[in-house]
Short mmCIF file of C-alpha atoms in Angstrom, two decimals:
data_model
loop_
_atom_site.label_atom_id
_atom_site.label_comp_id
_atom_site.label_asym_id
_atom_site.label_seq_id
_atom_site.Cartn_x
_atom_site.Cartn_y
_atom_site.Cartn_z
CA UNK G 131 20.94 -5.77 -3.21
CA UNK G 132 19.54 -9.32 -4.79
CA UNK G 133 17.95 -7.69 -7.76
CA UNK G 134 17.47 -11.44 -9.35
CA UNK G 135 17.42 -15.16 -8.23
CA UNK G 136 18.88 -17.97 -10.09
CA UNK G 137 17.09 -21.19 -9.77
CA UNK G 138 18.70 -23.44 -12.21
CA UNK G 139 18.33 -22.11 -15.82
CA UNK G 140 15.56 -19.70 -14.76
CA UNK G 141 16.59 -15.70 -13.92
CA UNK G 142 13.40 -14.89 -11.32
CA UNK G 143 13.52 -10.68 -10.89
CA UNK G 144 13.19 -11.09 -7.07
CA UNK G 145 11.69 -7.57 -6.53
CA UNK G 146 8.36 -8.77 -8.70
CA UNK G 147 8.72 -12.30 -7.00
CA UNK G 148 8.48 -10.34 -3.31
CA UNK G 149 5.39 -8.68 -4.56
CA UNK G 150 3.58 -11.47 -5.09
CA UNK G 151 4.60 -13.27 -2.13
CA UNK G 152 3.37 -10.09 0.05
CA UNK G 153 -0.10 -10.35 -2.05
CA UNK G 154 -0.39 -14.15 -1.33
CA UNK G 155 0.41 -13.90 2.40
CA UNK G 156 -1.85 -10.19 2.63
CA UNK G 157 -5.02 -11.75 1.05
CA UNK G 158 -4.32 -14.65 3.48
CA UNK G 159 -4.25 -12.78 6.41
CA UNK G 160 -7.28 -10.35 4.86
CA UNK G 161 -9.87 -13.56 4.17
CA UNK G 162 -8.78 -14.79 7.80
CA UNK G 163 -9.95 -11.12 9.28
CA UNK G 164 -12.82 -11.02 7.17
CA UNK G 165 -14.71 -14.04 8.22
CA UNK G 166 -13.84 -13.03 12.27
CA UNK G 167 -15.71 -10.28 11.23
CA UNK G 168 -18.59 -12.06 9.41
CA UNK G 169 -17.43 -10.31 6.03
CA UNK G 170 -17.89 -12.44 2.91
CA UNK G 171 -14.43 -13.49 2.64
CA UNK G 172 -15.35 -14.95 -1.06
CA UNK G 173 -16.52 -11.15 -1.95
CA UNK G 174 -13.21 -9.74 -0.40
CA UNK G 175 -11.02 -12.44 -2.81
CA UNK G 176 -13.46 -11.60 -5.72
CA UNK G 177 -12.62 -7.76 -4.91
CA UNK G 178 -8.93 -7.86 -4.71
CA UNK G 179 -8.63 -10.19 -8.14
CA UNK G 180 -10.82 -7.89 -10.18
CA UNK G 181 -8.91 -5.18 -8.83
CA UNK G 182 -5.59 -6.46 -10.33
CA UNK G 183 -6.47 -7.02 -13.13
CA UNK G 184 -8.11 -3.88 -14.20
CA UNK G 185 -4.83 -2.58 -12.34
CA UNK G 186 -2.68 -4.46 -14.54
CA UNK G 187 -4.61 -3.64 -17.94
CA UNK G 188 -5.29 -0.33 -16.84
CA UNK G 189 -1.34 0.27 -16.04
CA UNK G 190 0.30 -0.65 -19.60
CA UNK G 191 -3.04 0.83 -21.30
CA UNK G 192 -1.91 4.70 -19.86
CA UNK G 193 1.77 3.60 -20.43
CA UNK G 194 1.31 3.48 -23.93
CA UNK G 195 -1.19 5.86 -24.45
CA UNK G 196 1.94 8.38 -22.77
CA UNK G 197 4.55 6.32 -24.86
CA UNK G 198 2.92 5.93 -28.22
CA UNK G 199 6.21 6.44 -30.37
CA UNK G 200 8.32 3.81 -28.27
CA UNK G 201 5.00 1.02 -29.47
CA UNK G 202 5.18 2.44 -33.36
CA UNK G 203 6.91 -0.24 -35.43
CA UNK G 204 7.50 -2.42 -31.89
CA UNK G 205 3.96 -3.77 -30.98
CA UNK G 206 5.34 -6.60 -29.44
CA UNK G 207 6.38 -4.43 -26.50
CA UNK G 208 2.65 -4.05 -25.25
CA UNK G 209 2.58 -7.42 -24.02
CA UNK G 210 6.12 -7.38 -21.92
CA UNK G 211 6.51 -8.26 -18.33
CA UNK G 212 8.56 -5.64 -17.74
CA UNK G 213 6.96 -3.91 -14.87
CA UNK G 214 8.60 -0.56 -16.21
CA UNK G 215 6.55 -0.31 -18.93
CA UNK G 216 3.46 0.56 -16.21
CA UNK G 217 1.79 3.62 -15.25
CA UNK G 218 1.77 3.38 -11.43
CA UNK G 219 -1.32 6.27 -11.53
CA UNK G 220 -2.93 4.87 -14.05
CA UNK G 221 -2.87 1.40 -12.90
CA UNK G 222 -4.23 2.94 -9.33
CA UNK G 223 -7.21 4.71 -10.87
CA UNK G 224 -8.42 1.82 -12.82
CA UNK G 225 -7.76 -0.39 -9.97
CA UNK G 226 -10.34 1.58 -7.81
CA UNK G 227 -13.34 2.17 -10.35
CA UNK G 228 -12.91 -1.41 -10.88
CA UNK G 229 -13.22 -1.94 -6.94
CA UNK G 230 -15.93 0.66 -6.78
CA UNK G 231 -18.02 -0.69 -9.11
CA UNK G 232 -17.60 -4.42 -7.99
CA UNK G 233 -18.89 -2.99 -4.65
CA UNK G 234 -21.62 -1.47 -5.60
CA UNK G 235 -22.64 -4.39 -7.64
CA UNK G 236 -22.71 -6.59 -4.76
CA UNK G 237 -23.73 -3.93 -2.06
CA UNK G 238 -20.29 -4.17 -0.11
CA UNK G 239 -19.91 -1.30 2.84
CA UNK G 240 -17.74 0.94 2.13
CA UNK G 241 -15.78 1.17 5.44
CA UNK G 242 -16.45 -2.42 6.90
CA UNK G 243 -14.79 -3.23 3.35
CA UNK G 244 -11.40 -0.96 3.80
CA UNK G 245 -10.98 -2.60 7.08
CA UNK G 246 -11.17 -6.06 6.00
CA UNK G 247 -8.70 -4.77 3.32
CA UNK G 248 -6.10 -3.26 5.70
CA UNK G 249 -4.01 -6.27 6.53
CA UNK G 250 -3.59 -6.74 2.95
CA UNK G 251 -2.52 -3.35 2.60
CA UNK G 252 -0.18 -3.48 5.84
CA UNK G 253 1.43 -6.54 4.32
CA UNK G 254 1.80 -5.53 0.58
CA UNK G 255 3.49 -2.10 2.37
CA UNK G 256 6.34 -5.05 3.81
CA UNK G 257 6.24 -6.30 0.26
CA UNK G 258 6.97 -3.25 -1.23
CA UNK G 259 10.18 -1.88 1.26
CA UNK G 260 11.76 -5.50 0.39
CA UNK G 261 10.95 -4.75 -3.11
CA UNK G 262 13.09 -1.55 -2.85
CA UNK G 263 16.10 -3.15 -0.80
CA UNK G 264 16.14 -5.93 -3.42
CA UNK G 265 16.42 -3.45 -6.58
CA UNK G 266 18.51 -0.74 -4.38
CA UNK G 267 15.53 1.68 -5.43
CA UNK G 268 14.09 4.20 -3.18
CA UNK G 269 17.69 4.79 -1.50
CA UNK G 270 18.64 7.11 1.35
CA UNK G 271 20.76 9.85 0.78
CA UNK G 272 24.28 10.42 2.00
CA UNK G 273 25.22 10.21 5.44
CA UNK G 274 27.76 10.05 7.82
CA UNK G 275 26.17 8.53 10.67
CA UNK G 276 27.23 4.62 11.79
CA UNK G 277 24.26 3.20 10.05
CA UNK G 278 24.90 4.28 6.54
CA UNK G 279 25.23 2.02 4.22
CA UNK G 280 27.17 1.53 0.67
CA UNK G 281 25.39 1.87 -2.08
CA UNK G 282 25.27 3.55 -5.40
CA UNK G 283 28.95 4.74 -4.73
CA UNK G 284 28.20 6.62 -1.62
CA UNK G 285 27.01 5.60 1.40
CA UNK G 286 23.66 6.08 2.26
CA UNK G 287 20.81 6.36 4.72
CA UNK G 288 19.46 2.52 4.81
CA UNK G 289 15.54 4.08 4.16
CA UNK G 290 14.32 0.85 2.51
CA UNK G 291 15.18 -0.90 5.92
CA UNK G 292 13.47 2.18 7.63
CA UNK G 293 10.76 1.52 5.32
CA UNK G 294 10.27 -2.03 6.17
CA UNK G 295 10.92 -1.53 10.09
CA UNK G 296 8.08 0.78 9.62
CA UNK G 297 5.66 -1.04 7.92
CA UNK G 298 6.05 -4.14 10.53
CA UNK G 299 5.69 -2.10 13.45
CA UNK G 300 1.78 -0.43 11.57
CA UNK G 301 1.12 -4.04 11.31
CA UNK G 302 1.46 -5.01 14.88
CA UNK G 303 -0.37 -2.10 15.69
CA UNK G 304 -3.12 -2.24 13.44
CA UNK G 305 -3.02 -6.34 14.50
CA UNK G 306 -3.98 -4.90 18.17
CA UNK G 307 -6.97 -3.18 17.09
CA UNK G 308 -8.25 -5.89 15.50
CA UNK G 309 -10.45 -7.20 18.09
CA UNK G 310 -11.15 -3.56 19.46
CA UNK G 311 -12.95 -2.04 16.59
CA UNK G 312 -15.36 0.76 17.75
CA UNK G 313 -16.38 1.90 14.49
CA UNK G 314 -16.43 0.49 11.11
CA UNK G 315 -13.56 2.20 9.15
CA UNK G 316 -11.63 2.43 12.33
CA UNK G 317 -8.58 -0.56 11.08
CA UNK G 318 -7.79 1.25 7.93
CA UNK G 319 -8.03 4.84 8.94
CA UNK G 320 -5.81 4.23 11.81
CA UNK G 321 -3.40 2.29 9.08
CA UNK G 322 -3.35 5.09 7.22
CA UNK G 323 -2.72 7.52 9.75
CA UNK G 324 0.48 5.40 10.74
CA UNK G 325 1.89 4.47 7.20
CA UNK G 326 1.24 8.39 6.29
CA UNK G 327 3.24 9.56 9.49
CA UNK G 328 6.32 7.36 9.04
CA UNK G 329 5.99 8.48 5.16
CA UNK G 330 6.48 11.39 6.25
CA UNK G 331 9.84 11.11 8.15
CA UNK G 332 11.41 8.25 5.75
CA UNK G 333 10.73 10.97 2.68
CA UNK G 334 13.31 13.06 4.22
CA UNK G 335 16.19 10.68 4.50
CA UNK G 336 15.61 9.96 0.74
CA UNK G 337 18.05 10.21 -1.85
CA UNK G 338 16.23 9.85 -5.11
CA UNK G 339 13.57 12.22 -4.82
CA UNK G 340 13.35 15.84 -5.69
CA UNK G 341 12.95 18.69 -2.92
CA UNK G 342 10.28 21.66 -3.99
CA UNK G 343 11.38 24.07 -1.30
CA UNK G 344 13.71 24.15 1.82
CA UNK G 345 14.42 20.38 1.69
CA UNK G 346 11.00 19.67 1.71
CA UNK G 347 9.85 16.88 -1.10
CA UNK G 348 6.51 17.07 -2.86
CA UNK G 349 6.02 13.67 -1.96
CA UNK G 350 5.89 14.66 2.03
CA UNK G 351 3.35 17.86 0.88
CA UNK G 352 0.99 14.99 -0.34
CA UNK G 353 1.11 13.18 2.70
CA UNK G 354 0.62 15.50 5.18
CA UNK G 355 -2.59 16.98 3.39
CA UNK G 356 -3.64 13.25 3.07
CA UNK G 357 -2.81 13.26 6.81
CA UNK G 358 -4.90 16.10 7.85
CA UNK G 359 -7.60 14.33 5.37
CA UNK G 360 -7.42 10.92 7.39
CA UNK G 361 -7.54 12.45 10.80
CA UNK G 362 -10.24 14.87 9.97
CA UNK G 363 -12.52 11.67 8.87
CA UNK G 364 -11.32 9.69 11.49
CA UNK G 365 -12.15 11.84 14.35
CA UNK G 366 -15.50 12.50 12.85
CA UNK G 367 -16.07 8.99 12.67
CA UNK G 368 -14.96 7.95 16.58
CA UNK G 369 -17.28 10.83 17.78
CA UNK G 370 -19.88 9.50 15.63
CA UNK G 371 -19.22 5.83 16.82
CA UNK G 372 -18.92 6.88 20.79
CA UNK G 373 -22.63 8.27 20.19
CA UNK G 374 -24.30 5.78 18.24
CA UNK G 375 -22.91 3.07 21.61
CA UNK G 376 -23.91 5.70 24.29
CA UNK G 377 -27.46 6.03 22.46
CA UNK G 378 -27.33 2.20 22.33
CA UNK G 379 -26.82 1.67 25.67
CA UNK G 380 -29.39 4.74 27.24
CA UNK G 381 -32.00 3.07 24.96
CA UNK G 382 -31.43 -0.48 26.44
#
């Protein structure tokens, strides 16, 4: 694990650093997508900047409203970098009305916009398993098996390498389908549908999450309903999209 890097006097927390990286290179690869696509690339950029910040304010402004005793006396604290003091839900949910209203400002589509969003999500995803092998978070639990390996004084399940495996293989998929879009919404469903399947299976080799019954985590209950959510819509939306071209071409 390389929780930090030391370049000269400065003490960089890597695991942050590698988030921003994935961001940089995502947004990158997003814009490039978008204009194949004849998206507003400038919109998509606009989108994904609002987006963090309201993310970021909206993330230390539930943290504290959960944590008002640890800010009494200490009001410093509220403007720390410390990416623990952050309400991952909180952050989320701001992070989306801010998107959602941003798009309905400028008149964005919905699902053309989720698709020009998916590389960016498929990267951040690789961003996010190096995060966790960096800071030795998200660990596997024990095994015995040649692959394990030591950490935490046991040795383990390597799940953030799983994890990051995983998340390159969705993007080479999802990188296929690129130029073989039948329907809009049809990148970042399929994304989805991937990233909540191997979910799924890496929950299970996990150390540091709780089970709810017979080994099974709460964690994998959410994704399969989100599963059966994902493949219900995109199923509706392929049969919907194989009609709309047959009518298209019987009318030509």
């Amino acid at each position: 694990m390389f929780p930090t890097i030391q370049v000269g006097p400065l003490n960089i927390q890597a695991p942050g650093l590698i988030i921003i990286i994935s961001l940089w290179v995502g947004l990158n690869l997003a814009e490039k997508f978008a204009k194949r696509r004849s998206y507003p690339a400038d919109r998509l950029f606009n989108l994904v900047f609002i987006s963090l910040i309201a993310g970021s304010l909206g993330a230390r402004l539930f943290f504290i409203l959960g944590n008002l005793n640890s800010f009494t006396g200490n009001s410093i604290n509220v403007f720390s970098l410390n990416p623990g003091l952050l309400d991952p839900l909180g952050g989320l949910v701001t992070a989306t009305l801010a998107a959602y209203i941003y798009g309905q400002k400028y008149k964005l589509p919905l699902w053309e916009t989720l698709d020009a969003l998916t590389p960016l999500f498929a990267v951040m995803m690789i961003g996010i398993g190096l995060s966790h092998l960096s800071s030795g978070n998200a660990y596997g639990m024990e095994t015995s098996f040649l692959w394990g390996v030591d950490l935490w004084g046991a040795k383990r399940h390597p799940s953030q390498v799983f994890e990051i495996v995983a998340s390159l293989i969705t993007l080479a998929l999802i990188w296929h389908d690129f130029s073989r879009v039948k329907f809009p919404g049809q990148i970042f469903l399929k994304f989805s549908m991937i990233t909540l399947i191997w979910i799924i299976l890496i929950e299970g080799l996990r150390g540091d999450s709780q089970t709810v019954m017979a080994g099974v985590r709460s964690e994998q209950i959410g994704a399969f309903v989100i599963l059966a959510i994902v493949f219900f819509v995109y199923e509706k939306r392929l049969s919907n999209g194989e009609t709309m071209s047959m009518g298209g071409v019987q009318n030509g």
